[in-house]
PDB file of C-alpha atoms in Angstrom:
ATOM      1  CA  MET A 216     168.982 118.506 122.087  1.00 58.00           C
ATOM      2  CA  LYS A 217     165.610 119.679 121.008  1.00 58.00           C
ATOM      3  CA  ARG A 218     165.065 116.307 119.463  1.00 63.00           C
ATOM      4  CA  LYS A 219     165.917 114.528 122.742  1.00 59.00           C
ATOM      5  CA  VAL A 220     163.476 116.750 124.628  1.00 51.00           C
ATOM      6  CA  LEU A 221     160.786 116.062 122.043  1.00 49.00           C
ATOM      7  CA  VAL A 222     161.409 112.295 122.205  1.00 48.00           C
ATOM      8  CA  ALA A 223     161.392 112.433 126.013  1.00 52.00           C
ATOM      9  CA  ALA A 224     158.139 114.426 125.987  1.00 50.00           C
ATOM     10  CA  LEU A 225     156.547 111.968 123.560  1.00 50.00           C
ATOM     11  CA  LEU A 226     157.736 109.083 125.719  1.00 53.00           C
ATOM     12  CA  VAL A 227     156.191 110.667 128.835  1.00 50.00           C
ATOM     13  CA  ILE A 228     152.886 111.249 126.970  1.00 57.00           C
ATOM     14  CA  ALA A 229     152.883 107.657 125.698  1.00 55.00           C
ATOM     15  CA  LEU A 230     153.537 106.308 129.195  1.00 54.00           C
ATOM     16  CA  ALA A 231     150.739 108.512 130.589  1.00 56.00           C
ATOM     17  CA  LEU A 232     148.304 107.185 127.957  1.00 54.00           C
ATOM     18  CA  VAL A 233     149.320 103.594 128.686  1.00 57.00           C
ATOM     19  CA  GLY A 234     148.868 104.228 132.420  1.00 56.00           C
ATOM     20  CA  TYR A 235     145.465 105.843 131.818  1.00 55.00           C
ATOM     21  CA  GLY A 236     144.365 102.946 129.603  1.00 55.00           C
ATOM     22  CA  THR A 237     145.542 100.443 132.200  1.00 52.00           C
ATOM     23  CA  ALA A 238     143.638 102.312 134.928  1.00 49.00           C
ATOM     24  CA  ALA A 239     140.508 102.108 132.827  1.00 47.00           C
ATOM     25  CA  TYR A 240     140.799  98.329 132.755  1.00 52.00           C
ATOM     26  CA  PHE A 241     140.875  98.214 136.544  1.00 53.00           C
ATOM     27  CA  THR A 242     137.594 100.110 137.038  1.00 54.00           C
ATOM     28  CA  ALA A 243     134.164  98.576 137.196  1.00 52.00           C
ATOM     29  CA  ASP A 244     130.629  99.673 137.374  1.00 59.00           C
ATOM     30  CA  GLY A 245     127.507  97.926 138.546  1.00 56.00           C
ATOM     31  CA  THR A 246     123.766  98.227 138.765  1.00 55.00           C
ATOM     32  CA  ALA A 247     121.649  97.566 141.831  1.00 59.00           C
ATOM     33  CA  THR A 248     117.962  96.767 141.581  1.00 59.00           C
ATOM     34  CA  ASN A 249     116.055  97.811 144.677  1.00 60.00           C
ATOM     35  CA  VAL A 250     112.678  96.198 145.258  1.00 57.00           C
ATOM     36  CA  ILE A 251     110.145  98.111 147.315  1.00 59.00           C
ATOM     37  CA  THR A 252     106.915  96.240 148.011  1.00 54.00           C
ATOM     38  CA  THR A 253     103.828  98.090 149.110  1.00 59.00           C
ATOM     39  CA  GLY A 254     101.720  96.824 151.978  1.00 66.00           C
ATOM     40  CA  SER A 255      98.181  95.627 151.592  1.00 79.00           C
ATOM     41  CA  ILE A 256      94.745  96.445 152.879  1.00 87.00           C
ATOM     42  CA  SER A 257      92.687  93.274 153.052  1.00 91.00           C
ATOM     43  CA  ILE A 258      89.748  92.260 155.237  1.00 93.00           C
ATOM     44  CA  THR A 259      87.299  89.437 155.741  1.00 93.00           C
ATOM     45  CA  LEU A 260      83.696  89.890 156.756  1.00 93.00           C
ATOM     46  CA  ASP A 261      82.977  87.416 159.541  1.00 94.00           C
ATOM     47  CA  GLU A 262      79.377  86.225 160.006  1.00 94.00           C
ATOM     48  CA  THR A 263      79.030  83.664 162.755  1.00 93.00           C
ATOM     49  CA  SER A 264      76.370  82.419 165.144  1.00 93.00           C
ATOM     50  CA  VAL A 265      76.296  80.846 168.583  1.00 93.00           C
ATOM     51  CA  ASP A 266      73.983  77.892 169.246  1.00 91.00           C
ATOM     52  CA  GLU A 267      72.256  77.028 172.536  1.00 89.00           C
ATOM     53  CA  THR A 268      75.349  75.089 173.694  1.00 92.00           C
ATOM     54  CA  GLY A 269      77.634  78.091 173.133  1.00 91.00           C
ATOM     55  CA  ALA A 270      79.348  76.619 170.066  1.00 93.00           C
ATOM     56  CA  VAL A 271      80.357  79.210 167.444  1.00 92.00           C
ATOM     57  CA  SER A 272      79.922  78.389 163.755  1.00 93.00           C
ATOM     58  CA  VAL A 273      79.688  80.134 160.393  1.00 92.00           C
ATOM     59  CA  PHE A 274      76.254  81.733 160.042  1.00 92.00           C
ATOM     60  CA  LYS A 275      73.834  79.726 157.901  1.00 92.00           C
ATOM     61  CA  ASP A 276      70.405  80.717 156.604  1.00 90.00           C
ATOM     62  CA  VAL A 277      67.599  80.082 159.069  1.00 90.00           C
ATOM     63  CA  ALA A 278      64.117  78.827 158.135  1.00 90.00           C
ATOM     64  CA  GLY A 279      60.862  78.630 160.093  1.00 90.00           C
ATOM     65  CA  VAL A 280      61.372  81.827 162.070  1.00 91.00           C
ATOM     66  CA  MET A 281      58.341  82.989 164.057  1.00 93.00           C
ATOM     67  CA  PRO A 282      57.433  86.488 165.327  1.00 94.00           C
ATOM     68  CA  GLY A 283      59.340  87.272 168.515  1.00 94.00           C
ATOM     69  CA  ALA A 284      62.312  85.071 167.543  1.00 94.00           C
ATOM     70  CA  LYS A 285      65.858  86.236 168.246  1.00 95.00           C
ATOM     71  CA  ILE A 286      68.440  84.752 165.868  1.00 94.00           C
ATOM     72  CA  SER A 287      72.172  84.709 166.623  1.00 95.00           C
ATOM     73  CA  LYS A 288      74.026  86.509 163.830  1.00 95.00           C
ATOM     74  CA  ILE A 289      77.399  88.007 164.774  1.00 95.00           C
ATOM     75  CA  VAL A 290      78.908  90.430 162.251  1.00 96.00           C
ATOM     76  CA  ALA A 291      82.546  91.567 162.590  1.00 97.00           C
ATOM     77  CA  VAL A 292      85.530  92.331 160.347  1.00 96.00           C
ATOM     78  CA  THR A 293      89.070  90.884 160.521  1.00 96.00           C
ATOM     79  CA  ASN A 294      92.094  92.723 159.098  1.00 95.00           C
ATOM     80  CA  THR A 295      93.946  90.123 156.993  1.00 94.00           C
ATOM     81  CA  GLY A 296      96.276  92.677 155.373  1.00 92.00           C
ATOM     82  CA  SER A 297      99.700  93.927 156.403  1.00 92.00           C
ATOM     83  CA  ASN A 298      98.695  97.502 157.262  1.00 92.00           C
ATOM     84  CA  SER A 299      96.280  99.096 159.694  1.00 94.00           C
ATOM     85  CA  ALA A 300      92.870 100.030 158.282  1.00 93.00           C
ATOM     86  CA  TRP A 301      89.743 102.088 158.831  1.00 94.00           C
ATOM     87  CA  VAL A 302      86.638  99.898 158.465  1.00 95.00           C
ATOM     88  CA  ARG A 303      82.980 100.479 157.641  1.00 94.00           C
ATOM     89  CA  ILE A 304      79.977  98.189 157.202  1.00 95.00           C
ATOM     90  CA  GLY A 305      76.805  98.733 155.209  1.00 94.00           C
ATOM     91  CA  VAL A 306      73.617  96.885 156.166  1.00 95.00           C
ATOM     92  CA  ASP A 307      70.590  96.569 153.899  1.00 94.00           C
ATOM     93  CA  LYS A 308      67.362  94.914 155.021  1.00 95.00           C
ATOM     94  CA  ARG A 309      64.486  93.803 152.833  1.00 94.00           C
ATOM     95  CA  ILE A 310      61.521  91.487 153.143  1.00 94.00           C
ATOM     96  CA  ASP A 311      60.112  89.584 150.169  1.00 94.00           C
ATOM     97  CA  LEU A 312      56.509  88.708 150.866  1.00 94.00           C
ATOM     98  CA  ALA A 313      55.189  85.285 149.909  1.00 92.00           C
ATOM     99  CA  GLN A 314      53.738  84.916 146.444  1.00 93.00           C
ATOM    100  CA  GLY A 315      50.241  86.382 146.192  1.00 91.00           C
ATOM    101  CA  VAL A 316      50.562  88.514 149.347  1.00 92.00           C
ATOM    102  CA  THR A 317      50.076  92.221 148.801  1.00 91.00           C
ATOM    103  CA  GLY A 318      51.128  95.141 150.920  1.00 91.00           C
ATOM    104  CA  GLU A 319      54.249  97.064 151.773  1.00 94.00           C
ATOM    105  CA  PRO A 320      56.534  95.086 154.124  1.00 95.00           C
ATOM    106  CA  ASP A 321      57.901  96.965 157.129  1.00 95.00           C
ATOM    107  CA  THR A 322      61.652  96.232 157.432  1.00 95.00           C
ATOM    108  CA  GLY A 323      61.559  98.015 160.803  1.00 95.00           C
ATOM    109  CA  LEU A 324      60.020  94.833 162.218  1.00 96.00           C
ATOM    110  CA  VAL A 325      63.391  93.122 161.752  1.00 96.00           C
ATOM    111  CA  THR A 326      65.993  94.702 164.048  1.00 96.00           C
ATOM    112  CA  MET A 327      69.618  94.157 165.005  1.00 96.00           C
ATOM    113  CA  ASP A 328      71.168  94.819 168.422  1.00 97.00           C
ATOM    114  CA  LEU A 329      73.579  97.417 167.037  1.00 97.00           C
ATOM    115  CA  ASN A 330      76.789  98.168 168.922  1.00 98.00           C
ATOM    116  CA  THR A 331      76.774 101.985 169.045  1.00 97.00           C
ATOM    117  CA  THR A 332      79.745 102.125 171.431  1.00 98.00           C
ATOM    118  CA  ASP A 333      82.366 100.806 168.998  1.00 98.00           C
ATOM    119  CA  TRP A 334      80.555 101.757 165.780  1.00 98.00           C
ATOM    120  CA  THR A 335      79.143 105.100 164.580  1.00 97.00           C
ATOM    121  CA  LEU A 336      76.357 105.497 162.020  1.00 97.00           C
ATOM    122  CA  GLY A 337      77.512 107.939 159.340  1.00 96.00           C
ATOM    123  CA  SER A 338      75.257 110.286 157.408  1.00 95.00           C
ATOM    124  CA  ASP A 339      75.788 108.029 154.369  1.00 94.00           C
ATOM    125  CA  GLY A 340      74.124 105.044 156.121  1.00 95.00           C
ATOM    126  CA  TYR A 341      77.353 103.102 156.790  1.00 96.00           C
ATOM    127  CA  TYR A 342      78.507 102.047 160.250  1.00 97.00           C
ATOM    128  CA  TYR A 343      82.097 103.152 160.912  1.00 97.00           C
ATOM    129  CA  TYR A 344      84.401 101.342 163.338  1.00 97.00           C
ATOM    130  CA  ASN A 345      85.717 103.971 165.761  1.00 97.00           C
ATOM    131  CA  THR A 346      89.162 102.394 166.233  1.00 97.00           C
ATOM    132  CA  VAL A 347      92.073 101.667 163.899  1.00 96.00           C
ATOM    133  CA  LEU A 348      91.972  97.973 162.980  1.00 96.00           C
ATOM    134  CA  GLN A 349      95.510  96.602 163.251  1.00 97.00           C
ATOM    135  CA  PRO A 350      96.757  93.684 161.080  1.00 96.00           C
ATOM    136  CA  GLY A 351      95.425  90.379 162.445  1.00 97.00           C
ATOM    137  CA  ALA A 352      92.846  92.072 164.690  1.00 97.00           C
ATOM    138  CA  THR A 353      89.052  91.713 164.586  1.00 97.00           C
ATOM    139  CA  THR A 354      86.530  94.463 165.265  1.00 97.00           C
ATOM    140  CA  ALA A 355      84.005  94.317 168.049  1.00 98.00           C
ATOM    141  CA  PRO A 356      80.796  92.951 166.493  1.00 98.00           C
ATOM    142  CA  LEU A 357      78.513  95.463 164.778  1.00 97.00           C
ATOM    143  CA  PHE A 358      75.640  93.314 165.987  1.00 96.00           C
ATOM    144  CA  THR A 359      75.172  89.861 167.518  1.00 96.00           C
ATOM    145  CA  ALA A 360      71.462  89.137 167.032  1.00 96.00           C
ATOM    146  CA  VAL A 361      68.528  89.751 164.710  1.00 96.00           C
ATOM    147  CA  THR A 362      65.060  89.995 166.260  1.00 96.00           C
ATOM    148  CA  PHE A 363      61.709  89.540 164.524  1.00 95.00           C
ATOM    149  CA  ASP A 364      59.063  91.758 166.135  1.00 95.00           C
ATOM    150  CA  THR A 365      56.133  90.055 167.894  1.00 95.00           C
ATOM    151  CA  SER A 366      53.703  92.263 165.956  1.00 94.00           C
ATOM    152  CA  MET A 367      54.524  90.591 162.613  1.00 93.00           C
ATOM    153  CA  GLY A 368      51.099  89.445 161.415  1.00 90.00           C
ATOM    154  CA  ASN A 369      49.800  86.992 158.826  1.00 91.00           C
ATOM    155  CA  MET A 370      51.076  89.200 156.011  1.00 93.00           C
ATOM    156  CA  TYR A 371      54.605  87.909 156.839  1.00 93.00           C
ATOM    157  CA  GLN A 372      53.846  84.169 156.730  1.00 93.00           C
ATOM    158  CA  ASN A 373      56.225  82.378 154.355  1.00 93.00           C
ATOM    159  CA  SER A 374      58.086  85.634 153.703  1.00 93.00           C
ATOM    160  CA  VAL A 375      61.846  85.858 153.403  1.00 94.00           C
ATOM    161  CA  ALA A 376      63.853  88.516 155.267  1.00 93.00           C
ATOM    162  CA  TYR A 377      67.270  89.447 153.937  1.00 93.00           C
ATOM    163  CA  ILE A 378      70.030  91.227 155.823  1.00 94.00           C
ATOM    164  CA  ASP A 379      72.772  92.016 153.342  1.00 93.00           C
ATOM    165  CA  VAL A 380      76.068  93.111 154.888  1.00 94.00           C
ATOM    166  CA  TYR A 381      78.929  94.813 153.026  1.00 94.00           C
ATOM    167  CA  ALA A 382      82.316  95.652 154.576  1.00 93.00           C
ATOM    168  CA  ALA A 383      85.028  97.957 153.245  1.00 92.00           C
ATOM    169  CA  ALA A 384      88.418  99.153 154.454  1.00 93.00           C
ATOM    170  CA  VAL A 385      90.882 101.889 153.576  1.00 92.00           C
ATOM    171  CA  GLN A 386      94.400 102.637 154.751  1.00 92.00           C
ATOM    172  CA  THR A 387      94.938 104.671 157.894  1.00 92.00           C
ATOM    173  CA  ALA A 388      98.359 106.004 156.857  1.00 90.00           C
ATOM    174  CA  HIS A 389      98.011 109.631 155.726  1.00 90.00           C
ATOM    175  CA  ASN A 390      94.216 109.213 155.622  1.00 88.00           C
ATOM    176  CA  GLY A 391      92.652 111.197 158.435  1.00 90.00           C
ATOM    177  CA  ALA A 392      93.080 111.188 162.193  1.00 93.00           C
ATOM    178  CA  ALA A 393      89.706 109.456 162.678  1.00 93.00           C
ATOM    179  CA  VAL A 394      87.562 107.088 160.653  1.00 94.00           C
ATOM    180  CA  MET A 395      85.035 109.793 159.752  1.00 93.00           C
ATOM    181  CA  GLU A 396      87.860 111.810 158.118  1.00 92.00           C
ATOM    182  CA  ALA A 397      89.084 108.925 155.929  1.00 91.00           C
ATOM    183  CA  ALA A 398      88.772 109.107 152.155  1.00 90.00           C
ATOM    184  CA  GLY A 399      88.953 106.627 149.272  1.00 90.00           C
ATOM    185  CA  TRP A 400      86.217 104.209 150.388  1.00 88.00           C
ATOM    186  CA  PRO A 401      85.316 101.579 147.770  1.00 85.00           C
ATOM    187  CA  GLU A 402      81.660 101.424 146.815  1.00 76.00           C
ATOM    188  CA  ALA A 403      79.428  98.409 147.318  1.00 66.00           C
ATOM    189  CA  GLU A 404      79.069  96.229 144.249  1.00 62.00           C
TER     190      GLU A 404
END
């Protein structure tokens, strides 16, 4: 009798192991790869001009400028990225006098009609756009014209005036409630 119970117990254990092994063959496991792509911050600096007919074109260098001249030069920024951005623009002016001319050129004689409604001059010399720039949107122009003062004398004949413009953008997400609070600005090259 004991032997029958032992054989029965061994048979039950064997069947349980076979059932467990069979169950293992009916299970599966898998791996899922989740791709998370970050957004982008990307801008273009737009420099255009309007001719006397009202046609808009890409700004090109101008020669033969005389004192008192007002040149169309429209500077704005377009958000070409997928996320909203804070934007700033740096403007550097310089005048290279003609060869052989001595003196210290006055860059204050070359002025821009700065838009101080939509842009704010920061203590660091950059102009900050006061509004979040959404993807696909363009800022209001920082300026639309450059004027050469009528008091520019003979010292400026054959001189070259340069207005270098640099634009930068940073994310708005988790980066300040206003443009002046934003951090992480790239530096001009």
